[in-house]
Amino acid sequence: MRAFGTTIFAEMSALAVRTGSINLGQGFPDTDGPEAMLEQAVRAIRSGANQYPPGPGVPELRRAVSEHRTAHYGLDYSPDGEILVTVGATEAIAATVLALCEPGDEVIAFEPYYDSYAASIALAQARLVAVTLRPMAGRFTFDPAELRAAVTPRTRAILVNSPHNPTGTVFTRDELAAIAEVCKERGIIAITDEVYEHLTFDGVEHVPLATLPGMRERTVMISSAGKTFSVTGWKTGWVCAPPALAGAVATVKQFVTFTAGAPWQLAVAYALRHELGWVAGLRAQLQDKRDRLMEGLAAAGFEVLRPAGTYFVQTDIRPLGFSDGLELTRRLPELAGVVAIPTQVFYDHAERGRHFVRFAFCKKDEVIDEAVARLKRLSG
Ligand code: PMP
Ligand code: GLN
């Protein structure tokens, strides 16, 4: 694992702390989740939920997840055998890849891809095959012919992240149908990372791949409370999958962490049942913040791509006279007192992402405004 070094998020957050810069790099909100949910966690600790919970997760959370899937997506998953609580989506992804891939298997992922995918695939001694998302008509998308061409007899799984970090793309039904077709034709398992499922804008709807015909039985669907309820530090996620797939993931999960933190699980169960109205408010606020940051970045001279989901916006730095995002983001604290994420680190073909830089907008308005004011120095 030497090649993996330190994650870009750790590097850039440390840079922000060291230089006192505004951190629009690592994606975490600077405000808390719903008050009543936080109280539930405190209550859980005070009332003794402090020992190992059951391996698959506390029954309250598995039931709440099951009800939420049915109500939201019309997908029925049994709390007993089809739902597994994990230590964030990160563990869910790692345990799924480790459970399903043999050494030498191939896993397709769309680049730029979330950094833990490459690491999880490497841990399984499998091989990541990247299909590139490119800006077309203002949003990042893929060419279905390239996806087809990436499939080989060794392709075991495809990792599908929508809403997509770091591009902000929310896959359309047509895009998902193209993915589903390839999965079904070639016997490929879909691993879906849906951590931003609730964070979509402009009325764009998130469609889980598992809702497409013939996909539920071949999909491992992954979610997390971190983004939905603004508690990235709680590291509470879950997997929904048919029994054979969920069972395989559970087998691995037992030996990675055995179980996930008890108090958070109870509080997240409460939130899934009672705080979806709060989430709707968060979505509306984030849409305003997106517009605020996009407008500011454009005024500062960046070319800005409009995200339909997540809390990240991609910019092209070339209009400002820069060409390398890694170089720019390492100098950005000194140039402007701001930290951002170089998108190129999420590519196998780094040159395709060299001129993109990602900014997070899950921050207080005054923080966004101050960051924008500082970034205007770049063109001054
Ligand atoms: N997938 C994506 C696309 C993410 O952005 C993140 C970061 N929240 C994760 C997975 C990891 O989620 P968690 O913090 O729940 O492990
Ligand atoms: N998901 C967050 C992001 O993309 C960071 C998570 C992490 O630090 N690993 O910015």
CSV table of N, CA and C in Angstrom, one decimal, residues 213-314:
chain,number,residue,atom,x,y,z
A,213,PRO,N,-34.9,-2.3,-13.7
A,213,PRO,CA,-35.3,-3.7,-13.9
A,213,PRO,C,-34.1,-4.7,-13.9
A,214,GLY,N,-34.2,-5.7,-13.0
A,214,GLY,CA,-33.1,-6.7,-13.0
A,214,GLY,C,-31.9,-6.3,-12.2
A,215,MET,N,-31.9,-5.2,-11.6
A,215,MET,CA,-30.7,-4.7,-10.9
A,215,MET,C,-30.7,-5.0,-9.4
A,216,ARG,N,-31.8,-5.1,-8.8
A,216,ARG,CA,-31.8,-5.3,-7.3
A,216,ARG,C,-31.0,-6.5,-6.9
A,217,GLU,N,-31.2,-7.6,-7.7
A,217,GLU,CA,-30.5,-8.8,-7.4
A,217,GLU,C,-29.0,-8.8,-7.6
A,218,ARG,N,-28.5,-7.8,-8.3
A,218,ARG,CA,-27.0,-7.8,-8.6
A,218,ARG,C,-26.4,-6.5,-8.1
A,219,THR,N,-27.1,-5.8,-7.1
A,219,THR,CA,-26.5,-4.5,-6.7
A,219,THR,C,-26.3,-4.6,-5.1
A,220,VAL,N,-25.1,-4.0,-4.8
A,220,VAL,CA,-24.8,-3.7,-3.4
A,220,VAL,C,-24.9,-2.2,-3.2
A,221,MET,N,-25.9,-1.8,-2.5
A,221,MET,CA,-26.3,-0.4,-2.4
A,221,MET,C,-25.7,0.2,-1.1
A,222,ILE,N,-24.9,1.3,-1.2
A,222,ILE,CA,-24.3,1.8,0.0
A,222,ILE,C,-24.7,3.2,0.3
A,223,SER,N,-25.0,3.5,1.6
A,223,SER,CA,-25.4,4.8,2.0
A,223,SER,C,-24.6,5.2,3.3
A,224,SER,N,-24.8,6.4,3.7
A,224,SER,CA,-24.1,6.9,4.9
A,224,SER,C,-24.9,8.0,5.6
A,225,ALA,N,-24.9,8.0,6.9
A,225,ALA,CA,-25.5,9.1,7.6
A,225,ALA,C,-24.7,10.4,7.6
A,226,GLY,N,-23.4,10.3,7.3
A,226,GLY,CA,-22.5,11.4,7.4
A,226,GLY,C,-22.9,12.6,6.6
A,227,LYS,N,-23.3,12.4,5.3
A,227,LYS,CA,-23.6,13.6,4.5
A,227,LYS,C,-25.1,13.9,4.7
A,228,THR,N,-25.9,12.9,4.8
A,228,THR,CA,-27.4,13.1,4.9
A,228,THR,C,-27.7,14.0,6.2
A,229,PHE,N,-27.1,13.6,7.3
A,229,PHE,CA,-27.4,14.3,8.5
A,229,PHE,C,-26.3,15.2,9.1
A,230,SER,N,-25.3,15.5,8.2
A,230,SER,CA,-24.2,16.4,8.6
A,230,SER,C,-23.5,15.9,9.9
A,231,VAL,N,-23.2,14.6,9.9
A,231,VAL,CA,-22.4,14.0,11.0
A,231,VAL,C,-21.3,13.1,10.4
A,232,THR,N,-20.4,13.8,9.7
A,232,THR,CA,-19.4,13.0,9.0
A,232,THR,C,-18.5,12.3,10.0
A,233,GLY,N,-18.4,12.8,11.2
A,233,GLY,CA,-17.6,12.2,12.3
A,233,GLY,C,-18.3,11.0,13.0
A,234,TRP,N,-19.5,10.7,12.7
A,234,TRP,CA,-20.2,9.5,13.3
A,234,TRP,C,-19.8,8.2,12.6
A,235,LYS,N,-19.4,8.3,11.3
A,235,LYS,CA,-19.0,7.1,10.6
A,235,LYS,C,-20.0,6.0,10.7
A,236,THR,N,-21.2,6.3,10.3
A,236,THR,CA,-22.3,5.3,10.3
A,236,THR,C,-22.9,5.1,8.9
A,237,GLY,N,-22.7,4.0,8.3
A,237,GLY,CA,-23.2,3.7,7.0
A,237,GLY,C,-23.9,2.4,7.0
A,238,TRP,N,-24.5,2.1,5.8
A,238,TRP,CA,-25.1,0.8,5.7
A,238,TRP,C,-25.1,0.3,4.2
A,239,VAL,N,-25.3,-1.1,4.2
A,239,VAL,CA,-25.3,-1.8,2.9
A,239,VAL,C,-26.7,-2.4,2.8
A,240,CYS,N,-27.3,-2.3,1.6
A,240,CYS,CA,-28.5,-3.1,1.3
A,240,CYS,C,-28.2,-3.9,0.1
A,241,ALA,N,-28.5,-5.2,0.2
A,241,ALA,CA,-28.2,-6.1,-0.9
A,241,ALA,C,-28.9,-7.4,-0.7
A,242,PRO,N,-29.1,-8.2,-1.7
A,242,PRO,CA,-29.7,-9.5,-1.6
A,242,PRO,C,-28.9,-10.4,-0.6
A,243,PRO,N,-29.5,-11.4,0.0
A,243,PRO,CA,-28.9,-12.1,1.1
A,243,PRO,C,-27.5,-12.7,0.7
A,244,ALA,N,-27.2,-13.2,-0.4
A,244,ALA,CA,-25.9,-13.8,-0.7
A,244,ALA,C,-24.9,-12.8,-0.7
A,245,LEU,N,-25.2,-11.6,-1.3
A,245,LEU,CA,-24.2,-10.5,-1.4
A,245,LEU,C,-24.0,-9.9,0.0
A,246,ALA,N,-25.1,-9.6,0.6
A,246,ALA,CA,-25.0,-9.0,2.0
A,246,ALA,C,-24.3,-9.9,2.9
A,247,GLY,N,-24.5,-11.2,2.8
A,247,GLY,CA,-23.8,-12.2,3.7
A,247,GLY,C,-22.3,-12.2,3.5
A,248,ALA,N,-21.9,-12.1,2.2
A,248,ALA,CA,-20.5,-12.1,1.9
A,248,ALA,C,-19.8,-10.8,2.5
A,249,VAL,N,-20.5,-9.7,2.4
A,249,VAL,CA,-20.0,-8.5,2.9
A,249,VAL,C,-19.9,-8.6,4.4
A,250,ALA,N,-20.9,-9.2,5.0
A,250,ALA,CA,-21.0,-9.3,6.5
A,250,ALA,C,-19.8,-10.2,7.0
A,251,THR,N,-19.5,-11.2,6.2
A,251,THR,CA,-18.4,-12.1,6.6
A,251,THR,C,-17.1,-11.3,6.7
A,252,VAL,N,-16.8,-10.4,5.8
A,252,VAL,CA,-15.6,-9.6,5.8
A,252,VAL,C,-15.7,-8.6,6.9
A,253,LYS,N,-16.8,-7.9,7.0
A,253,LYS,CA,-17.0,-6.8,8.0
A,253,LYS,C,-16.7,-7.3,9.4
A,254,GLN,N,-17.1,-8.6,9.7
A,254,GLN,CA,-16.9,-9.1,11.0
A,254,GLN,C,-15.4,-9.0,11.4
A,255,PHE,N,-14.5,-9.1,10.4
A,255,PHE,CA,-13.1,-9.2,10.8
A,255,PHE,C,-12.4,-7.8,10.5
A,256,VAL,N,-13.1,-6.9,10.0
A,256,VAL,CA,-12.5,-5.6,9.8
A,256,VAL,C,-12.8,-4.7,11.1
A,257,THR,N,-14.1,-4.7,11.4
A,257,THR,CA,-14.5,-3.9,12.6
A,257,THR,C,-15.4,-4.6,13.6
A,258,PHE,N,-15.9,-5.8,13.1
A,258,PHE,CA,-16.9,-6.6,13.8
A,258,PHE,C,-18.3,-5.9,13.9
A,259,THR,N,-18.3,-4.7,14.4
A,259,THR,CA,-19.5,-3.9,14.5
A,259,THR,C,-19.3,-2.4,14.5
A,260,ALA,N,-20.3,-1.7,14.3
A,260,ALA,CA,-20.2,-0.2,14.3
A,260,ALA,C,-20.7,0.4,15.6
A,261,GLY,N,-20.3,1.7,15.9
A,261,GLY,CA,-20.6,2.3,17.2
A,261,GLY,C,-22.1,2.3,17.5
A,262,ALA,N,-22.4,1.9,18.7
A,262,ALA,CA,-23.8,1.7,19.1
A,262,ALA,C,-24.6,3.0,19.3
A,263,PRO,N,-24.1,4.1,20.0
A,263,PRO,CA,-25.0,5.2,20.2
A,263,PRO,C,-25.4,5.9,18.9
A,264,TRP,N,-24.4,6.0,17.9
A,264,TRP,CA,-24.7,6.6,16.6
A,264,TRP,C,-25.8,5.9,15.9
A,265,GLN,N,-25.8,4.6,16.0
A,265,GLN,CA,-26.8,3.8,15.3
A,265,GLN,C,-28.2,4.1,15.7
A,266,LEU,N,-28.3,4.2,17.1
A,266,LEU,CA,-29.7,4.5,17.6
A,266,LEU,C,-30.1,5.9,17.2
A,267,ALA,N,-29.2,6.9,17.2
A,267,ALA,CA,-29.5,8.2,16.8
A,267,ALA,C,-29.8,8.3,15.3
A,268,VAL,N,-29.1,7.6,14.5
A,268,VAL,CA,-29.4,7.6,13.1
A,268,VAL,C,-30.8,7.0,12.8
A,269,ALA,N,-31.1,5.9,13.5
A,269,ALA,CA,-32.4,5.3,13.3
A,269,ALA,C,-33.5,6.3,13.6
A,270,TYR,N,-33.3,7.1,14.7
A,270,TYR,CA,-34.2,8.1,15.0
A,270,TYR,C,-34.3,9.2,13.8
A,271,ALA,N,-33.2,9.6,13.3
A,271,ALA,CA,-33.1,10.6,12.3
A,271,ALA,C,-33.8,10.1,11.0
A,272,LEU,N,-33.6,8.9,10.6
A,272,LEU,CA,-34.2,8.4,9.4
A,272,LEU,C,-35.8,8.4,9.6
A,273,ARG,N,-36.2,8.3,10.8
A,273,ARG,CA,-37.7,8.3,11.0
A,273,ARG,C,-38.3,9.6,11.2
A,274,HIS,N,-37.5,10.6,11.7
A,274,HIS,CA,-38.0,11.9,12.2
A,274,HIS,C,-37.4,13.1,11.6
A,275,GLU,N,-36.3,13.0,10.9
A,275,GLU,CA,-35.6,14.2,10.5
A,275,GLU,C,-35.4,14.4,9.0
A,276,LEU,N,-36.2,13.7,8.2
A,276,LEU,CA,-36.1,13.9,6.8
A,276,LEU,C,-36.5,15.3,6.3
A,277,GLY,N,-37.4,15.9,7.2
A,277,GLY,CA,-37.8,17.3,6.9
A,277,GLY,C,-36.6,18.2,7.1
A,278,TRP,N,-35.8,17.9,8.1
A,278,TRP,CA,-34.5,18.7,8.3
A,278,TRP,C,-33.6,18.5,7.1
A,279,VAL,N,-33.6,17.3,6.5
A,279,VAL,CA,-32.7,17.1,5.4
A,279,VAL,C,-33.2,17.9,4.2
A,280,ALA,N,-34.5,18.0,4.0
A,280,ALA,CA,-35.0,18.8,2.9
A,280,ALA,C,-34.6,20.2,3.0
A,281,GLY,N,-34.6,20.7,4.3
A,281,GLY,CA,-34.1,22.1,4.6
A,281,GLY,C,-32.6,22.2,4.2
A,282,LEU,N,-31.8,21.2,4.6
A,282,LEU,CA,-30.4,21.2,4.3
A,282,LEU,C,-30.2,21.3,2.8
A,283,ARG,N,-31.0,20.5,2.0
A,283,ARG,CA,-30.8,20.5,0.6
A,283,ARG,C,-31.1,21.9,0.0
A,284,ALA,N,-32.1,22.5,0.5
A,284,ALA,CA,-32.4,23.9,0.0
A,284,ALA,C,-31.3,24.8,0.3
A,285,GLN,N,-30.8,24.7,1.5
A,285,GLN,CA,-29.7,25.6,1.9
A,285,GLN,C,-28.4,25.4,1.1
A,286,LEU,N,-28.2,24.1,0.8
A,286,LEU,CA,-27.0,23.8,0.0
A,286,LEU,C,-27.1,24.3,-1.4
A,287,GLN,N,-28.3,24.2,-1.9
A,287,GLN,CA,-28.5,24.7,-3.3
A,287,GLN,C,-28.2,26.2,-3.3
A,288,ASP,N,-28.6,27.0,-2.3
A,288,ASP,CA,-28.2,28.4,-2.2
A,288,ASP,C,-26.7,28.6,-2.1
A,289,LYS,N,-26.1,27.8,-1.3
A,289,LYS,CA,-24.7,27.9,-1.1
A,289,LYS,C,-23.9,27.5,-2.4
A,290,ARG,N,-24.4,26.5,-3.1
A,290,ARG,CA,-23.8,26.2,-4.4
A,290,ARG,C,-23.9,27.4,-5.3
A,291,ASP,N,-25.0,28.1,-5.4
A,291,ASP,CA,-25.2,29.2,-6.3
A,291,ASP,C,-24.2,30.4,-5.8
A,292,ARG,N,-24.2,30.5,-4.5
A,292,ARG,CA,-23.3,31.6,-3.9
A,292,ARG,C,-21.8,31.4,-4.3
A,293,LEU,N,-21.4,30.1,-4.1
A,293,LEU,CA,-20.0,29.8,-4.4
A,293,LEU,C,-19.7,29.9,-5.9
A,294,MET,N,-20.6,29.3,-6.7
A,294,MET,CA,-20.4,29.3,-8.1
A,294,MET,C,-20.3,30.7,-8.7
A,295,GLU,N,-21.2,31.6,-8.2
A,295,GLU,CA,-21.2,33.0,-8.6
A,295,GLU,C,-19.8,33.6,-8.2
A,296,GLY,N,-19.4,33.4,-7.0
A,296,GLY,CA,-18.2,34.0,-6.5
A,296,GLY,C,-16.9,33.5,-7.3
A,297,LEU,N,-16.9,32.2,-7.5
A,297,LEU,CA,-15.8,31.6,-8.2
A,297,LEU,C,-15.7,32.1,-9.7
A,298,ALA,N,-16.9,32.3,-10.3
A,298,ALA,CA,-16.9,32.8,-11.7
A,298,ALA,C,-16.4,34.2,-11.6
A,299,ALA,N,-16.8,35.0,-10.6
A,299,ALA,CA,-16.4,36.4,-10.5
A,299,ALA,C,-14.8,36.5,-10.3
A,300,ALA,N,-14.3,35.4,-9.6
A,300,ALA,CA,-12.9,35.4,-9.3
A,300,ALA,C,-12.1,34.9,-10.6
A,301,GLY,N,-12.8,34.5,-11.6
A,301,GLY,CA,-12.1,34.2,-12.9
A,301,GLY,C,-12.0,32.7,-13.2
A,302,PHE,N,-12.6,31.8,-12.4
A,302,PHE,CA,-12.6,30.4,-12.7
A,302,PHE,C,-13.8,30.1,-13.7
A,303,GLU,N,-13.6,29.1,-14.5
A,303,GLU,CA,-14.7,28.5,-15.3
A,303,GLU,C,-15.4,27.5,-14.3
A,304,VAL,N,-16.7,27.6,-14.1
A,304,VAL,CA,-17.3,26.8,-13.1
A,304,VAL,C,-18.3,25.9,-13.8
A,305,LEU,N,-18.3,24.6,-13.3
A,305,LEU,CA,-19.3,23.6,-13.8
A,305,LEU,C,-20.4,23.4,-12.7
A,306,ARG,N,-21.6,23.5,-13.2
A,306,ARG,CA,-22.7,23.4,-12.2
A,306,ARG,C,-23.0,22.0,-11.7
A,307,PRO,N,-22.8,21.7,-10.4
A,307,PRO,CA,-23.2,20.4,-9.9
A,307,PRO,C,-24.7,20.2,-9.7
A,308,ALA,N,-25.2,19.0,-10.0
A,308,ALA,CA,-26.6,18.8,-9.7
A,308,ALA,C,-26.8,18.1,-8.4
A,309,GLY,N,-25.7,17.7,-7.7
A,309,GLY,CA,-25.8,17.1,-6.4
A,309,GLY,C,-24.4,17.2,-5.7
A,310,THR,N,-24.3,16.6,-4.5
A,310,THR,CA,-23.2,16.6,-3.6
A,310,THR,C,-23.0,18.0,-3.1
A,311,TYR,N,-21.8,18.2,-2.4
A,311,TYR,CA,-21.6,19.6,-2.0
A,311,TYR,C,-20.2,20.1,-2.6
A,312,PHE,N,-20.0,19.7,-3.8
A,312,PHE,CA,-18.7,20.1,-4.4
A,312,PHE,C,-18.9,20.7,-5.8
A,313,VAL,N,-18.1,21.7,-6.1
A,313,VAL,CA,-18.2,22.3,-7.4
A,313,VAL,C,-16.8,22.2,-8.1
A,314,GLN,N,-16.8,21.8,-9.4
A,314,GLN,CA,-15.6,21.7,-10.2
A,314,GLN,C,-15.3,23.0,-10.9
